[in-house]
Structure formats: C-alpha cells, structure tokens
mmCIF file of C-alpha atoms in Angstrom:
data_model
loop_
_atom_site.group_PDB
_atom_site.id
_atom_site.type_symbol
_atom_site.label_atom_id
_atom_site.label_comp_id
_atom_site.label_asym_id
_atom_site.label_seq_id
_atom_site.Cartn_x
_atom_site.Cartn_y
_atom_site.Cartn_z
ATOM 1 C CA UNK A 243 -30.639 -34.272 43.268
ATOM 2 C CA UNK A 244 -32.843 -37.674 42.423
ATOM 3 C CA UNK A 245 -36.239 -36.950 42.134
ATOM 4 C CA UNK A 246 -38.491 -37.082 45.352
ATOM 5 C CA UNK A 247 -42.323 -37.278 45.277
ATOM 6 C CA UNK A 248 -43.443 -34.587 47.635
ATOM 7 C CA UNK A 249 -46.932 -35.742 48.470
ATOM 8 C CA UNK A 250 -47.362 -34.882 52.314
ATOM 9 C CA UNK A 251 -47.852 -38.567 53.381
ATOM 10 C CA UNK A 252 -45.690 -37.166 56.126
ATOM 11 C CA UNK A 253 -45.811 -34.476 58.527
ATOM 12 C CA UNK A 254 -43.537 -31.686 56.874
ATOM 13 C CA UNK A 255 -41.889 -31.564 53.691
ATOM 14 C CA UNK A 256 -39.269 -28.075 53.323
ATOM 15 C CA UNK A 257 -38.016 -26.890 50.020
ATOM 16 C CA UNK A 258 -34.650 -24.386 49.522
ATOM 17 C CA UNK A 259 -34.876 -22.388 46.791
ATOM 18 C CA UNK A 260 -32.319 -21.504 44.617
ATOM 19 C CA UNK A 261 -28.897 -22.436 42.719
ATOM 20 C CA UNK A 262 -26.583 -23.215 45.860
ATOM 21 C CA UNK A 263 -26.195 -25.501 48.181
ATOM 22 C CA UNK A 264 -29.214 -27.436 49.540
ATOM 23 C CA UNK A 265 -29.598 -27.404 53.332
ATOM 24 C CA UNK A 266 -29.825 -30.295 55.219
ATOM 25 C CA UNK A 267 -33.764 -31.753 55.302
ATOM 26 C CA UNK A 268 -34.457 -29.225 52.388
ATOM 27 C CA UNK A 269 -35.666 -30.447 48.564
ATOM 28 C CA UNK A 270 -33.493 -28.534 46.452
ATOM 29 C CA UNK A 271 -35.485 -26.293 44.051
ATOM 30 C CA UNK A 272 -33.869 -24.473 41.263
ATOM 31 C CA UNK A 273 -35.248 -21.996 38.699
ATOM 32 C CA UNK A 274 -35.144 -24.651 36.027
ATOM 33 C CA UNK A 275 -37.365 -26.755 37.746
ATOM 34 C CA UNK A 276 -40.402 -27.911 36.047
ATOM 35 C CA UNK A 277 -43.336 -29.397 37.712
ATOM 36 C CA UNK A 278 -43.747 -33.640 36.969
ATOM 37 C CA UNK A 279 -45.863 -35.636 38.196
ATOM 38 C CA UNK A 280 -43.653 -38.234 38.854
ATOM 39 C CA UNK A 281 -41.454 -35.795 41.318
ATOM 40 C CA UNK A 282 -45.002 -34.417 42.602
ATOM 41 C CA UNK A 283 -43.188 -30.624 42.366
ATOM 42 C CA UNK A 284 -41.732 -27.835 40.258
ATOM 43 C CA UNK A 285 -42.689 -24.256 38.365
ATOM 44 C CA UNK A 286 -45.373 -24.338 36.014
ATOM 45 C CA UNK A 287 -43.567 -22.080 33.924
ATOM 46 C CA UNK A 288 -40.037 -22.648 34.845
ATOM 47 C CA UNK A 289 -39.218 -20.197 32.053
ATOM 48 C CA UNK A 290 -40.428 -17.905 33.824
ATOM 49 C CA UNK A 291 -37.876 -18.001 36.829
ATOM 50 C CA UNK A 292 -34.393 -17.509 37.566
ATOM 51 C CA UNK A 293 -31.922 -18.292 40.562
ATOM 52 C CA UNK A 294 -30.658 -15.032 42.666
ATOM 53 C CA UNK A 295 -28.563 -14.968 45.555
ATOM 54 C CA UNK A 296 -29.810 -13.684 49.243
ATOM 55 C CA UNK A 297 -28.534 -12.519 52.109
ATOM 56 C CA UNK A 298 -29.374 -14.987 54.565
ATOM 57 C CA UNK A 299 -27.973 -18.236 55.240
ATOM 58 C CA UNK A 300 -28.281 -21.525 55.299
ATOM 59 C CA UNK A 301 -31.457 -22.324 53.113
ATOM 60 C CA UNK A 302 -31.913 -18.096 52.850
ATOM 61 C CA UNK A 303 -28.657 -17.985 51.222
ATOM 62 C CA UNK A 304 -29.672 -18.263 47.776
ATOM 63 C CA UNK A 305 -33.573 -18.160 46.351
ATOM 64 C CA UNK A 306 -35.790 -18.126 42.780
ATOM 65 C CA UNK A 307 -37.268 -14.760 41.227
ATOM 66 C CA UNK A 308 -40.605 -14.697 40.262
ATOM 67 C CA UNK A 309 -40.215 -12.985 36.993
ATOM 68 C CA UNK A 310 -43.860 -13.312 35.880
ATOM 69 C CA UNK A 311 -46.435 -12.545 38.915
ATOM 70 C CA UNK A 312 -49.513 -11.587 40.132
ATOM 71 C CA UNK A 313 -52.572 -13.376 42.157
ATOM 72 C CA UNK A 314 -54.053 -14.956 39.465
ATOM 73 C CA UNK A 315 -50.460 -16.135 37.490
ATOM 74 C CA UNK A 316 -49.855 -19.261 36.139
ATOM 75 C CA UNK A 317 -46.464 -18.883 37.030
ATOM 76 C CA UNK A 318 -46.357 -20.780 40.003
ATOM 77 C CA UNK A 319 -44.383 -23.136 42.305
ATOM 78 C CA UNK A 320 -46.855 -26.987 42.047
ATOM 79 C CA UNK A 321 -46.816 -29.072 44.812
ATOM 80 C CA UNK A 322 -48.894 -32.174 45.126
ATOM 81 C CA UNK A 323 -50.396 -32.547 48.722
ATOM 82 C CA UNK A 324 -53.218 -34.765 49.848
ATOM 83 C CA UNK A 325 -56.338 -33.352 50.751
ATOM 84 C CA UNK A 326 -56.260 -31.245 53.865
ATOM 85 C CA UNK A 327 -55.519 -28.143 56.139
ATOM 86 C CA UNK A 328 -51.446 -26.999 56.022
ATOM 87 C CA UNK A 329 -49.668 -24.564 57.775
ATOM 88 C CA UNK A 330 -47.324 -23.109 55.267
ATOM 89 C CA UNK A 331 -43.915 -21.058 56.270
ATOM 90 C CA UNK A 332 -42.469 -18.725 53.609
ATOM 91 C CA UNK A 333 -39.004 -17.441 53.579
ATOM 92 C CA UNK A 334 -38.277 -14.993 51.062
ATOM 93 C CA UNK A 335 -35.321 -14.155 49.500
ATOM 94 C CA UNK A 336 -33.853 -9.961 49.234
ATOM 95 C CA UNK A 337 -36.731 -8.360 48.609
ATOM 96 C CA UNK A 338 -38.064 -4.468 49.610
ATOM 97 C CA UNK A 339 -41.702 -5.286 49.859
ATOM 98 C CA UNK A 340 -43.594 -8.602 48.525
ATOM 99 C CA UNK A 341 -46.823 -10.838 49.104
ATOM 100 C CA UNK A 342 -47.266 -14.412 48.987
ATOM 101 C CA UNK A 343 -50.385 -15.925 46.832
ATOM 102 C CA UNK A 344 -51.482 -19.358 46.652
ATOM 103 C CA UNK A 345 -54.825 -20.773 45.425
ATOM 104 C CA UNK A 346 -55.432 -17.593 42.904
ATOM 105 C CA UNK A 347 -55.792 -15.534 46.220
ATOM 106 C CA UNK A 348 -53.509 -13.168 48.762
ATOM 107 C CA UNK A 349 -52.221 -15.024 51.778
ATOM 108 C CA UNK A 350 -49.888 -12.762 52.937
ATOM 109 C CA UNK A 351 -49.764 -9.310 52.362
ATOM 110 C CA UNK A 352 -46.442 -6.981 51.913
ATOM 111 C CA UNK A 353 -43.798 -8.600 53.797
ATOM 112 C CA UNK A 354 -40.689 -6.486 53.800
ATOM 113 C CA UNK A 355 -37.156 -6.535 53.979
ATOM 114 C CA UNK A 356 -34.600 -9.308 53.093
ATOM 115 C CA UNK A 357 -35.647 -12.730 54.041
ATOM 116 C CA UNK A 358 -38.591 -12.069 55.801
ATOM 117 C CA UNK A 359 -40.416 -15.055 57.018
ATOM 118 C CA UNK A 360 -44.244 -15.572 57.948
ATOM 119 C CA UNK A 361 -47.250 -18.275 57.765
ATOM 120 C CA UNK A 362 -50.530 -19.289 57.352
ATOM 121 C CA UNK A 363 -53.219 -21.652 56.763
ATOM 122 C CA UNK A 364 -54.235 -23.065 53.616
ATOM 123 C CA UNK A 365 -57.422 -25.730 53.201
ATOM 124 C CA UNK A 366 -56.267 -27.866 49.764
ATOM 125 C CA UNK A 367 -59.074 -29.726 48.201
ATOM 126 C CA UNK A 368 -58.034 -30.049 44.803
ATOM 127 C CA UNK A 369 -54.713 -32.368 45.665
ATOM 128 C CA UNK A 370 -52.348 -29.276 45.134
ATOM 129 C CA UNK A 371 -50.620 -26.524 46.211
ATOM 130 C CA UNK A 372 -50.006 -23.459 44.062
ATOM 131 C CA UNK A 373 -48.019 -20.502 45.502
ATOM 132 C CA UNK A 374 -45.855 -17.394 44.666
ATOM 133 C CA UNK A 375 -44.808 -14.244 45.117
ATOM 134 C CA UNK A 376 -45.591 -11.339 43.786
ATOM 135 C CA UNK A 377 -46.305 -7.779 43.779
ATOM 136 C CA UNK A 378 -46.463 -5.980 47.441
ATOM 137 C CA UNK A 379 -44.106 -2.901 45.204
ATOM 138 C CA UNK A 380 -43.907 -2.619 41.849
ATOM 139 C CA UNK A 381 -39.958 -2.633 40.985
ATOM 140 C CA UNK A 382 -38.129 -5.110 43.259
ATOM 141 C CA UNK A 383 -37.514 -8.732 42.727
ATOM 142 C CA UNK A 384 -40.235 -11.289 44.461
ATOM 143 C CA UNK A 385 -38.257 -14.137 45.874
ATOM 144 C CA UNK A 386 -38.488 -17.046 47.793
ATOM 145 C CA UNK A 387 -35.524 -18.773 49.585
ATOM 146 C CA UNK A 388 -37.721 -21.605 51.345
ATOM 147 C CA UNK A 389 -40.653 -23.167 52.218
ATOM 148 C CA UNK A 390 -41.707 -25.418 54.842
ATOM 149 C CA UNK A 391 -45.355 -27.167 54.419
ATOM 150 C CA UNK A 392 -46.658 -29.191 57.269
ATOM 151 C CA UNK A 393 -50.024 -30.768 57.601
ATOM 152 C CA UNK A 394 -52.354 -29.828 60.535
ATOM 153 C CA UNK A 395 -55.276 -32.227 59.836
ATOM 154 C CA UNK A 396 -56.965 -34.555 56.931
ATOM 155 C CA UNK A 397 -60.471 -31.958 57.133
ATOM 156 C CA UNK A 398 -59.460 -29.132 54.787
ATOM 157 C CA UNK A 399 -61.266 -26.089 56.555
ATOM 158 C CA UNK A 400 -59.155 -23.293 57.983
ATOM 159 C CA UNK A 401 -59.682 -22.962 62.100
ATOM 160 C CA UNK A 402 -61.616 -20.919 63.193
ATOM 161 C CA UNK A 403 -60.288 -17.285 62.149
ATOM 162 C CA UNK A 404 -59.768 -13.864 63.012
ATOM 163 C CA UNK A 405 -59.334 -12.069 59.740
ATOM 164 C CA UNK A 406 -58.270 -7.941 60.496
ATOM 165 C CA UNK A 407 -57.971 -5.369 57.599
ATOM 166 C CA UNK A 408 -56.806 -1.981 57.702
ATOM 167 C CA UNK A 409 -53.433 0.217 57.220
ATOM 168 C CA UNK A 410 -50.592 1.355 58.182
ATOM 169 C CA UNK A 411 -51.314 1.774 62.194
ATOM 170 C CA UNK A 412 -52.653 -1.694 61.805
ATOM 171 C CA UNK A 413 -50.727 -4.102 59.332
ATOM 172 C CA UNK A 414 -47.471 -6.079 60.045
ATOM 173 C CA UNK A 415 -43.969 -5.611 59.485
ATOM 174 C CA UNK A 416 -41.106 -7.265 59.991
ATOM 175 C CA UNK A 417 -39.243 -9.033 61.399
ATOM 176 C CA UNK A 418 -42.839 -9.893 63.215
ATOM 177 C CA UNK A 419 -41.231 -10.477 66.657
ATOM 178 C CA UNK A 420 -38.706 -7.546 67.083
ATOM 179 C CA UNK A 421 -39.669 -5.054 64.242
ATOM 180 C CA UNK A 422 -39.426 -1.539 66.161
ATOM 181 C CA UNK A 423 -42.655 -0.304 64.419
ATOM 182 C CA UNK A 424 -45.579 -2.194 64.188
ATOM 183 C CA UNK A 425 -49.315 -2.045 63.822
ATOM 184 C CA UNK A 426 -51.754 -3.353 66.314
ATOM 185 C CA UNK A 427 -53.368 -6.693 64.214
ATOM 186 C CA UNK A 428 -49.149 -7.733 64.565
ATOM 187 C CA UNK A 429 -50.057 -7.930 68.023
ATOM 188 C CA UNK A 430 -53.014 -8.810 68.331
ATOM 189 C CA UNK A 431 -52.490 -12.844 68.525
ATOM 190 C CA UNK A 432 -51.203 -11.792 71.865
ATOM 191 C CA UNK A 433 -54.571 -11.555 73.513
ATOM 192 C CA UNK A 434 -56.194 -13.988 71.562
ATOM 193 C CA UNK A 435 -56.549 -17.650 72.608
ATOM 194 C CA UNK A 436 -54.449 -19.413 70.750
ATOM 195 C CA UNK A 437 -57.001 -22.802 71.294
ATOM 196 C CA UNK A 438 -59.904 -20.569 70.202
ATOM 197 C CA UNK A 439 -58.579 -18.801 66.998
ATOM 198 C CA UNK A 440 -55.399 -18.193 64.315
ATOM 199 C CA UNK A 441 -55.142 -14.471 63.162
ATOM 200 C CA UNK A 442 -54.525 -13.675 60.036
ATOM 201 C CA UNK A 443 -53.855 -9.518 59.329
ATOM 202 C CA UNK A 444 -54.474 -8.484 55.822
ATOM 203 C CA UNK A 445 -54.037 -5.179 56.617
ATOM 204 C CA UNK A 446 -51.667 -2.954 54.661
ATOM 205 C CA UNK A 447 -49.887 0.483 54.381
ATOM 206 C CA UNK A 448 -51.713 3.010 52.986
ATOM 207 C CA UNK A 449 -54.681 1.067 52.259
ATOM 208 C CA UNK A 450 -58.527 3.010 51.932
ATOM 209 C CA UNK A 451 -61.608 1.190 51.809
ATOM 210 C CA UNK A 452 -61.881 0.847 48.126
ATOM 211 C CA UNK A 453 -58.719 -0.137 47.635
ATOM 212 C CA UNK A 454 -59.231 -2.826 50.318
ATOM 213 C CA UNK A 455 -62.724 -3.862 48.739
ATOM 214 C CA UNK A 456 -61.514 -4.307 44.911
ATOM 215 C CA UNK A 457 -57.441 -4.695 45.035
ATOM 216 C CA UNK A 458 -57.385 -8.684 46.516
ATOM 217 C CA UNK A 459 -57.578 -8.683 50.157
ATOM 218 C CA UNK A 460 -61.287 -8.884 50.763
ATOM 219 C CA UNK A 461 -61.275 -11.769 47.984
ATOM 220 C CA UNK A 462 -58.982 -13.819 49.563
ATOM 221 C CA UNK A 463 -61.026 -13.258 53.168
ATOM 222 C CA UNK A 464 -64.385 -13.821 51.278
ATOM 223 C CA UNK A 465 -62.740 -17.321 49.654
ATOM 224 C CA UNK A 466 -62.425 -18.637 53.307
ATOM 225 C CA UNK A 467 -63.990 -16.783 56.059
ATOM 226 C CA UNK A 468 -66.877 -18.967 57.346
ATOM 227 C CA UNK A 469 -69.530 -19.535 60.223
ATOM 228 C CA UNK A 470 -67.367 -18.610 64.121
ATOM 229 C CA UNK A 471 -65.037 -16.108 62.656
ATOM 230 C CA UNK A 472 -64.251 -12.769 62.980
ATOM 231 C CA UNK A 473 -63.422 -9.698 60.728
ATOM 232 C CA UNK A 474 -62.311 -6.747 62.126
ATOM 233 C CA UNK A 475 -62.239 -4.090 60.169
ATOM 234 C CA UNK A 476 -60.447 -0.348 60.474
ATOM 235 C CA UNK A 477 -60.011 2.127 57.803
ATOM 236 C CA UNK A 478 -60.686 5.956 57.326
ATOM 237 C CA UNK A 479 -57.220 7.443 57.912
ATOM 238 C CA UNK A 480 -56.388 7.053 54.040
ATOM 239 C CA UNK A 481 -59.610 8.015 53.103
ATOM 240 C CA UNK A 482 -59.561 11.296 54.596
ATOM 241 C CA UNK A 483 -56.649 12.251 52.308
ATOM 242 C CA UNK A 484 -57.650 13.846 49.223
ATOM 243 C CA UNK A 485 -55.842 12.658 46.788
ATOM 244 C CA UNK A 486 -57.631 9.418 47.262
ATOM 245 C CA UNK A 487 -60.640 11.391 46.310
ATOM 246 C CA UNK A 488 -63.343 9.253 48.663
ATOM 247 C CA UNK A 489 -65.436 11.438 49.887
ATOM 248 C CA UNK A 490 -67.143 10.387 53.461
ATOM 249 C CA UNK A 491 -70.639 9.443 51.910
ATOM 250 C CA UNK A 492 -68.714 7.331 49.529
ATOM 251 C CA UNK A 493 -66.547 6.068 51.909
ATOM 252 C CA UNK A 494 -69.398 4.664 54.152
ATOM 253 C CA UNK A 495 -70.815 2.376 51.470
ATOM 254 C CA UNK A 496 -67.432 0.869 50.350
ATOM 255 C CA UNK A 497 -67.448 0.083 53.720
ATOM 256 C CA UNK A 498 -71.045 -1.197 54.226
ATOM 257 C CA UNK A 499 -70.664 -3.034 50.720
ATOM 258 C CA UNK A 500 -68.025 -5.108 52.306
ATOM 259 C CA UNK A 501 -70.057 -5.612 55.907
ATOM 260 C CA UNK A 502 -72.484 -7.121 53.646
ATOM 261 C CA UNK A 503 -70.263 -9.348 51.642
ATOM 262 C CA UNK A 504 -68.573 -10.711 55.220
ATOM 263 C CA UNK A 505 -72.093 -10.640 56.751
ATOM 264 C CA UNK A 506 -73.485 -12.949 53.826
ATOM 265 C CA UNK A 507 -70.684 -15.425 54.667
ATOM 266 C CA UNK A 508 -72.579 -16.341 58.259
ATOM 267 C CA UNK A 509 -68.948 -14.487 59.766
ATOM 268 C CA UNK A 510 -69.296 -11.756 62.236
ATOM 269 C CA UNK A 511 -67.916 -8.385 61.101
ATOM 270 C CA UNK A 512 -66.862 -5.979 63.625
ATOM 271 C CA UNK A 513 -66.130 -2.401 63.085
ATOM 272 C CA UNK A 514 -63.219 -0.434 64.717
ATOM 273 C CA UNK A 515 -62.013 3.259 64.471
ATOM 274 C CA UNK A 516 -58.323 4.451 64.484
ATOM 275 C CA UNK A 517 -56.568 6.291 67.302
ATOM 276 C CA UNK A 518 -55.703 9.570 66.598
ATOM 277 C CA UNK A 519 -52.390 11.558 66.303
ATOM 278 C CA UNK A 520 -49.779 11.722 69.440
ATOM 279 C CA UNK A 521 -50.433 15.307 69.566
ATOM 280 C CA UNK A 522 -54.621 15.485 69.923
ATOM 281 C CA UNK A 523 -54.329 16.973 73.356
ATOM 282 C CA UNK A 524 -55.861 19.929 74.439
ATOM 283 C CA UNK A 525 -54.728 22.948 76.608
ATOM 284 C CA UNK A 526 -55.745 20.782 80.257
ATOM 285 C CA UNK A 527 -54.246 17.335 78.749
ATOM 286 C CA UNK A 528 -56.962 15.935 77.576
ATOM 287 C CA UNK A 529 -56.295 13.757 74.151
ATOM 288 C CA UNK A 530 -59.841 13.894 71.639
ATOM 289 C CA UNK A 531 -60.039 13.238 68.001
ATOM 290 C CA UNK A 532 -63.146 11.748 67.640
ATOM 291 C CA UNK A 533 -63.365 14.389 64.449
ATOM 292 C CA UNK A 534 -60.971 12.747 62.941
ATOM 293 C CA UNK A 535 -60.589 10.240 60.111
ATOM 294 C CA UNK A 536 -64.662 9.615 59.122
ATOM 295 C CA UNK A 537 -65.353 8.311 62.781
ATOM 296 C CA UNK A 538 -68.449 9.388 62.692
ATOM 297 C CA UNK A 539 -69.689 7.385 59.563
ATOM 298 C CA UNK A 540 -67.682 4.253 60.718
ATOM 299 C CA UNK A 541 -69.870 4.581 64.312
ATOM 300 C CA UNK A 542 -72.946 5.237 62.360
ATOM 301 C CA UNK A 543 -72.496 2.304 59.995
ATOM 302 C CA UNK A 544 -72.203 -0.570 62.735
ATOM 303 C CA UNK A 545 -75.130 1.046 64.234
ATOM 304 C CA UNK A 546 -77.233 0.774 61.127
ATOM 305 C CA UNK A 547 -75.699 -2.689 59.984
ATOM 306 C CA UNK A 548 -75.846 -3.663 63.924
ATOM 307 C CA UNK A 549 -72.612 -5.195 64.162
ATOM 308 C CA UNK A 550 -70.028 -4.553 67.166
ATOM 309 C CA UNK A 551 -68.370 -1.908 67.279
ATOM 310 C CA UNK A 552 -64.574 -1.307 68.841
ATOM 311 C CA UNK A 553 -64.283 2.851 69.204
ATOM 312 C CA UNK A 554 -60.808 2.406 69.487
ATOM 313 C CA UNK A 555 -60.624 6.087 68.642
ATOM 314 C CA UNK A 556 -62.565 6.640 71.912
ATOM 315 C CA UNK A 557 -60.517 4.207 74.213
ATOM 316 C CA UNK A 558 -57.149 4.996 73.083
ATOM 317 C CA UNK A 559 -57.849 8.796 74.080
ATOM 318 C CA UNK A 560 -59.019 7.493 77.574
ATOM 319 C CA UNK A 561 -56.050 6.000 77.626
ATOM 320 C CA UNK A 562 -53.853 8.446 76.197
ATOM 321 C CA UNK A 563 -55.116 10.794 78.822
ATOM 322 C CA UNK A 564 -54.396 8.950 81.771
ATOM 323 C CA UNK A 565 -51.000 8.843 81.011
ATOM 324 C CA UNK A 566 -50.089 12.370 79.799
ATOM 325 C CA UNK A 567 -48.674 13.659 76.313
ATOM 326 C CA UNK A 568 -44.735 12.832 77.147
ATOM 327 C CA UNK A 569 -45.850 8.996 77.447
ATOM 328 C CA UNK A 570 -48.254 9.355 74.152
ATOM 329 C CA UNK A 571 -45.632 10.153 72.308
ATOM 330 C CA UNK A 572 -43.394 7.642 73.513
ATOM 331 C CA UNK A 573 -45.951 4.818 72.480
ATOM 332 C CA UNK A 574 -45.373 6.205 68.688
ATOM 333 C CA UNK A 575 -42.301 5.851 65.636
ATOM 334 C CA UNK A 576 -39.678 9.071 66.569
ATOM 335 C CA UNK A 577 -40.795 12.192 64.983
ATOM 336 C CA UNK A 578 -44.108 10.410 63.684
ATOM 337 C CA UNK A 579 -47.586 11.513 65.804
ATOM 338 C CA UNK A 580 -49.703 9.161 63.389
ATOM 339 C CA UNK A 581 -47.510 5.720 63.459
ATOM 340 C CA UNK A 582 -47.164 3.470 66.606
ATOM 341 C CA UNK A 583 -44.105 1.930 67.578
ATOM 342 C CA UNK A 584 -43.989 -1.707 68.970
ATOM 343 C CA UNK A 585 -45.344 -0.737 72.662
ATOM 344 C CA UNK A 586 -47.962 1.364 71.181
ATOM 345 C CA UNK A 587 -49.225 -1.058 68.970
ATOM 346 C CA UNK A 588 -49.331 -3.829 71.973
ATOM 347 C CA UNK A 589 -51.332 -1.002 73.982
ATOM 348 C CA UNK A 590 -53.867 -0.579 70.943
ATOM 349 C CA UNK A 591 -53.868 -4.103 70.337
ATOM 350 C CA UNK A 592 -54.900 -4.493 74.035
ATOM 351 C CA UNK A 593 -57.167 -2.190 74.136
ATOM 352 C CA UNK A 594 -59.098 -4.195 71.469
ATOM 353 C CA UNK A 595 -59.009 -7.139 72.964
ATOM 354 C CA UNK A 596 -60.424 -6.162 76.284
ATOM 355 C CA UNK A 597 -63.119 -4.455 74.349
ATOM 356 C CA UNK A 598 -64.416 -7.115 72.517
ATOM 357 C CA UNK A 599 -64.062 -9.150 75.593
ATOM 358 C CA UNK A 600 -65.860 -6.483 77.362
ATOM 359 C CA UNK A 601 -68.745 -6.754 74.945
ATOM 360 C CA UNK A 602 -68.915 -10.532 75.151
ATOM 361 C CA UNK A 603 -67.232 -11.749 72.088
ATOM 362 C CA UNK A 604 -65.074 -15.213 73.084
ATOM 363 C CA UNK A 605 -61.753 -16.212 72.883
ATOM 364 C CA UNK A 606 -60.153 -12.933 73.698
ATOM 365 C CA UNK A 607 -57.946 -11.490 76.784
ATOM 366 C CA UNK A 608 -56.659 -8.223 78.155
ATOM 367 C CA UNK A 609 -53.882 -10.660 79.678
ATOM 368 C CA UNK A 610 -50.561 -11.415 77.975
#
C-alpha cells in the first residue's frame, strides 16, 4: 500500500483495520503500522498491536488488538486532521464488551458484541486525532475493524449536546437499531430534534453514582459539555444494592458533587428517577414505587440545587397503570421485572421527552 497523507482536506477519509484484504475506499491499516508524519497516520506504539481476524465482512472481516489500553494510553491509533469538529464511526472487531477513547477521554462507552458499530463527535484543536479501544470488560480482546472520519465544520466545538448518564435501564446496546433490549437514552434521539441537539449516552450497566463520578464518564462530559446543553442524569438503582456499600446520605452528595461540577460548566443539569420493577402493582392495579431506589434524595436534591427534575419514577407508574400489569410486563426483557425491552425503553424514553417538553425545556418532542 503507498503511503497516503490522511489530513482531512477532504470530506471523509475511512481506514480498515487489519492483515487482509483492504476494502474498496478504505486505507489499509495493519498492526505494524507506525505513525509518520509523512503518511499523516499509524500506532504510536505499533508494538503494542497485533492483527486478528473478525467475523464480519468486507472491511469487518479482519481488525487490530489493542494489546496495551486504557483512557489515558499512549498506545494509540495517530491521525493528522486539520482543525475542526468530526463525526467519527467506529467499527470494532469480535469483541464481548469494549469502549472507544480518543483525546485521553471516553467517547463511547461499552459497546458489545462482534463488530459493533457507533459514533460521535469530536472537536480537534491540536491538528490530531488520537483514538482506541479499550477496557468496557476486563478479559476480551479490544478491536477495531474500521473507521470512518468525516468533517462536519472548520469551528471545533461539539453541537449543541445532550449528554445522559445512568445504567443499565438507561445505557445502549447493540446493535443500536434492532437490539431486543435496550435502555431509554438508546432511544432517546427519537424525540429529540435532530436540528436542535446530538445525544450522546454515557450511561452504562451497573453503574452507581460514584462509580459514574470518578471511573471516566463524567470527565469526558466535563472536557466538553458547554453553555445550551443538557445532562440528564439517573442513578440510584445500583446504589441501593449493598454490596456497593453507598449509603443514601452518601449517595446524595456524589450526586450533588457532580450537579455542581456540570452546573459550573454554564450546562443545565437535569435530574431523573428510574421506573420501578414490572411487578410494583398493588392488590386494585395500581403500579407505585416511589420507595424505591433513593427517589426520595434524588427529588430532594434538584429541589435544593433547583434544577429540573424528570420523576420518571412517578410518570412511568401513571403510565404503567393505565395499561394494566399483563402490558407492564410486556414492555420489559422475558423473565426480567427490572430491565426494559426495546418498546419499553421507547415508552420511557417518551415519557422523558414530553416531560421536559412539558416543563419548557426546547428541542424536544413526544412525537416520533
């Protein structure tokens, strides 16, 4: 392959990863690969990668291992870009659960299964682009089979952004358009203007407020949430379990530690509570578990921090109720009261968005 200066004079440069054949339109990019500036691409530390094979095909077929990782490793794929805002598609390669990193921050957080694909934003102001993957489960191989990198404008500031956090009733999974479970941020670009804002759900299984706070994802939302966006944040089911050992006095201030962080940023935080279990009805068919999950703190904390509040704990039961325990239950995973499934999720997702439209908040809609 001769060498080809990558530099996104043009509108979309896409690299195949691996030891095969290169697709058609693709860079080739193999494990040995060092970064030159003559070439304008390559691993930092191609010593540190080798080629694997995939399951998918065409430029999925094959991919690279990151064999040294984490958010802050040097052992990264370089790509010099001029200065501006990308939108950058990542294919990985077979993988059980991994997140993509660029800038010394998260950018996507545990995408699972073989070849998953998914993208975001990135601002570069430094002239280059510095991405891997790494950990999302300690174990498996973090891969990447392609990436595509096309510029949206010269001014490098993300749009304006709806940044969600939470866990496992909240975060994506994948395939992101037919995945049979999902959590409500995966849906939640559905009633969102599309013109108005980009959503980007760091939310992730099993997460609890600490975790969230110190383990990456509220770094990479404080390195570029700014002035006109949102952060929605929903936690407390996690919590509540005691072998994470957060009590609900402790739990509050994690959580009002990071309102304040968000707050400082000039971004509007808004507070949400989960939806409770399939199964929270009562003897006349009335769903209510507004005891559950530190509700009460989460209610009293946007109250004293006087930010918005989304009790989606509340308006899922309304809802819940008006359709009866048989079609609860069908809105959640089979034989799982806590998870919901795709429908379920699009319901809760809804049910946010008319909320916050509800309390005058722009660029949402109960519409699809």
């Amino acid at each position: 392959m001769p060498a080809m200066r990558a530099e996104a004079a043009i509108d979309e440069i896409k690299f195949d990863f691996g030891g095969g054949d290169v697709e058609p339109g693709y860079i080739g990019v193999s494990a040995s690969d060092g970064y030159a500036p003559e070439k304008g691409y390559g691993f930092n530390t191609p010593d540190n990668m080798q080629n694997v094979t995939a399951s998918g095909t065409g430029a999925a077929s094959d991919a690279v291992q990151f064999l040294t990782y984490g958010t802050k490793s040097e052992n990264t794929f370089n790509v010099d870009l001029s200065n501006g805002l990308y939108e950058i598609k990542v294919t990985l390669g077979n993988t059980a659960r991994a997140s993509v990193a660029a800038e010394g921050v998260y950018q996507v957080i545990n995408m699972t299964g073989n070849n998953a694909t998914d993208k975001f934003q990135i601002p570069i102001a430094d002239g280059q682009l510095n991405i891997l993957v790494t950990a999302g489960k300690e174990g498996t191989a973090f891969t990447l089979s392609a990436l595509k990198i096309r510029k949206l404008s010269d001014n490098p500031v993300t749009n304006r952004t709806i940044y969600i956090g939470g866990d496992s009733t909240v975060c994506n999974y994948y395939p992101l358009d037919s995945s049979a479970q999902a959590g409500w941020g995966q849906l939640f670009k559905e009633f969102v203007s599309a013109q108005t804002f980009q959503v980007r759900n760091m939310a992730s299984g099993g997460q609890i407020a600490r975790g969230f706070r110190d383990g990456g994802q509220l770094e990479a939302i404080l390195k570029y949430i700014k002035p006109g966006d949102y952060f929605i944040l929903q936690l407390g089911i996690n919590d509540t379990n005691p072998k994470n050992s957060t009590t609900e006095a402790e739990f509050k201030e994690i959580m009002r530690d990071m309102v304040r962080q968000v707050k400082a940023k000039g971004a509007t935080v808004i507070l949400s509570t989960p939806q409770g279990r399939a199964t929270d009805f009562n003897a006349e068919g009335v769903h209510s578990s507004v005891n559950r999950w530190y509700r009460h703190s989460t209610v009293a904390l946007a109250q004293e921090e006087n930010v918005p509040l989304v009790d989606l704990n509340v308006l899922s039961s309304a809802y819940f109720t008006s359709i009866g325990p048989e079609a609860t239950l069908e809105l959640y995973m089979p034989g799982d009261t806590l998870h919901p499934n795709r429908a379920g999720a699009t319901e809760l997702a809804r049910l946010v968005a008319e909320e916050l439209q509800r309390q005058g908040l722009d660029g949402f809609s109960a519409d699809r």
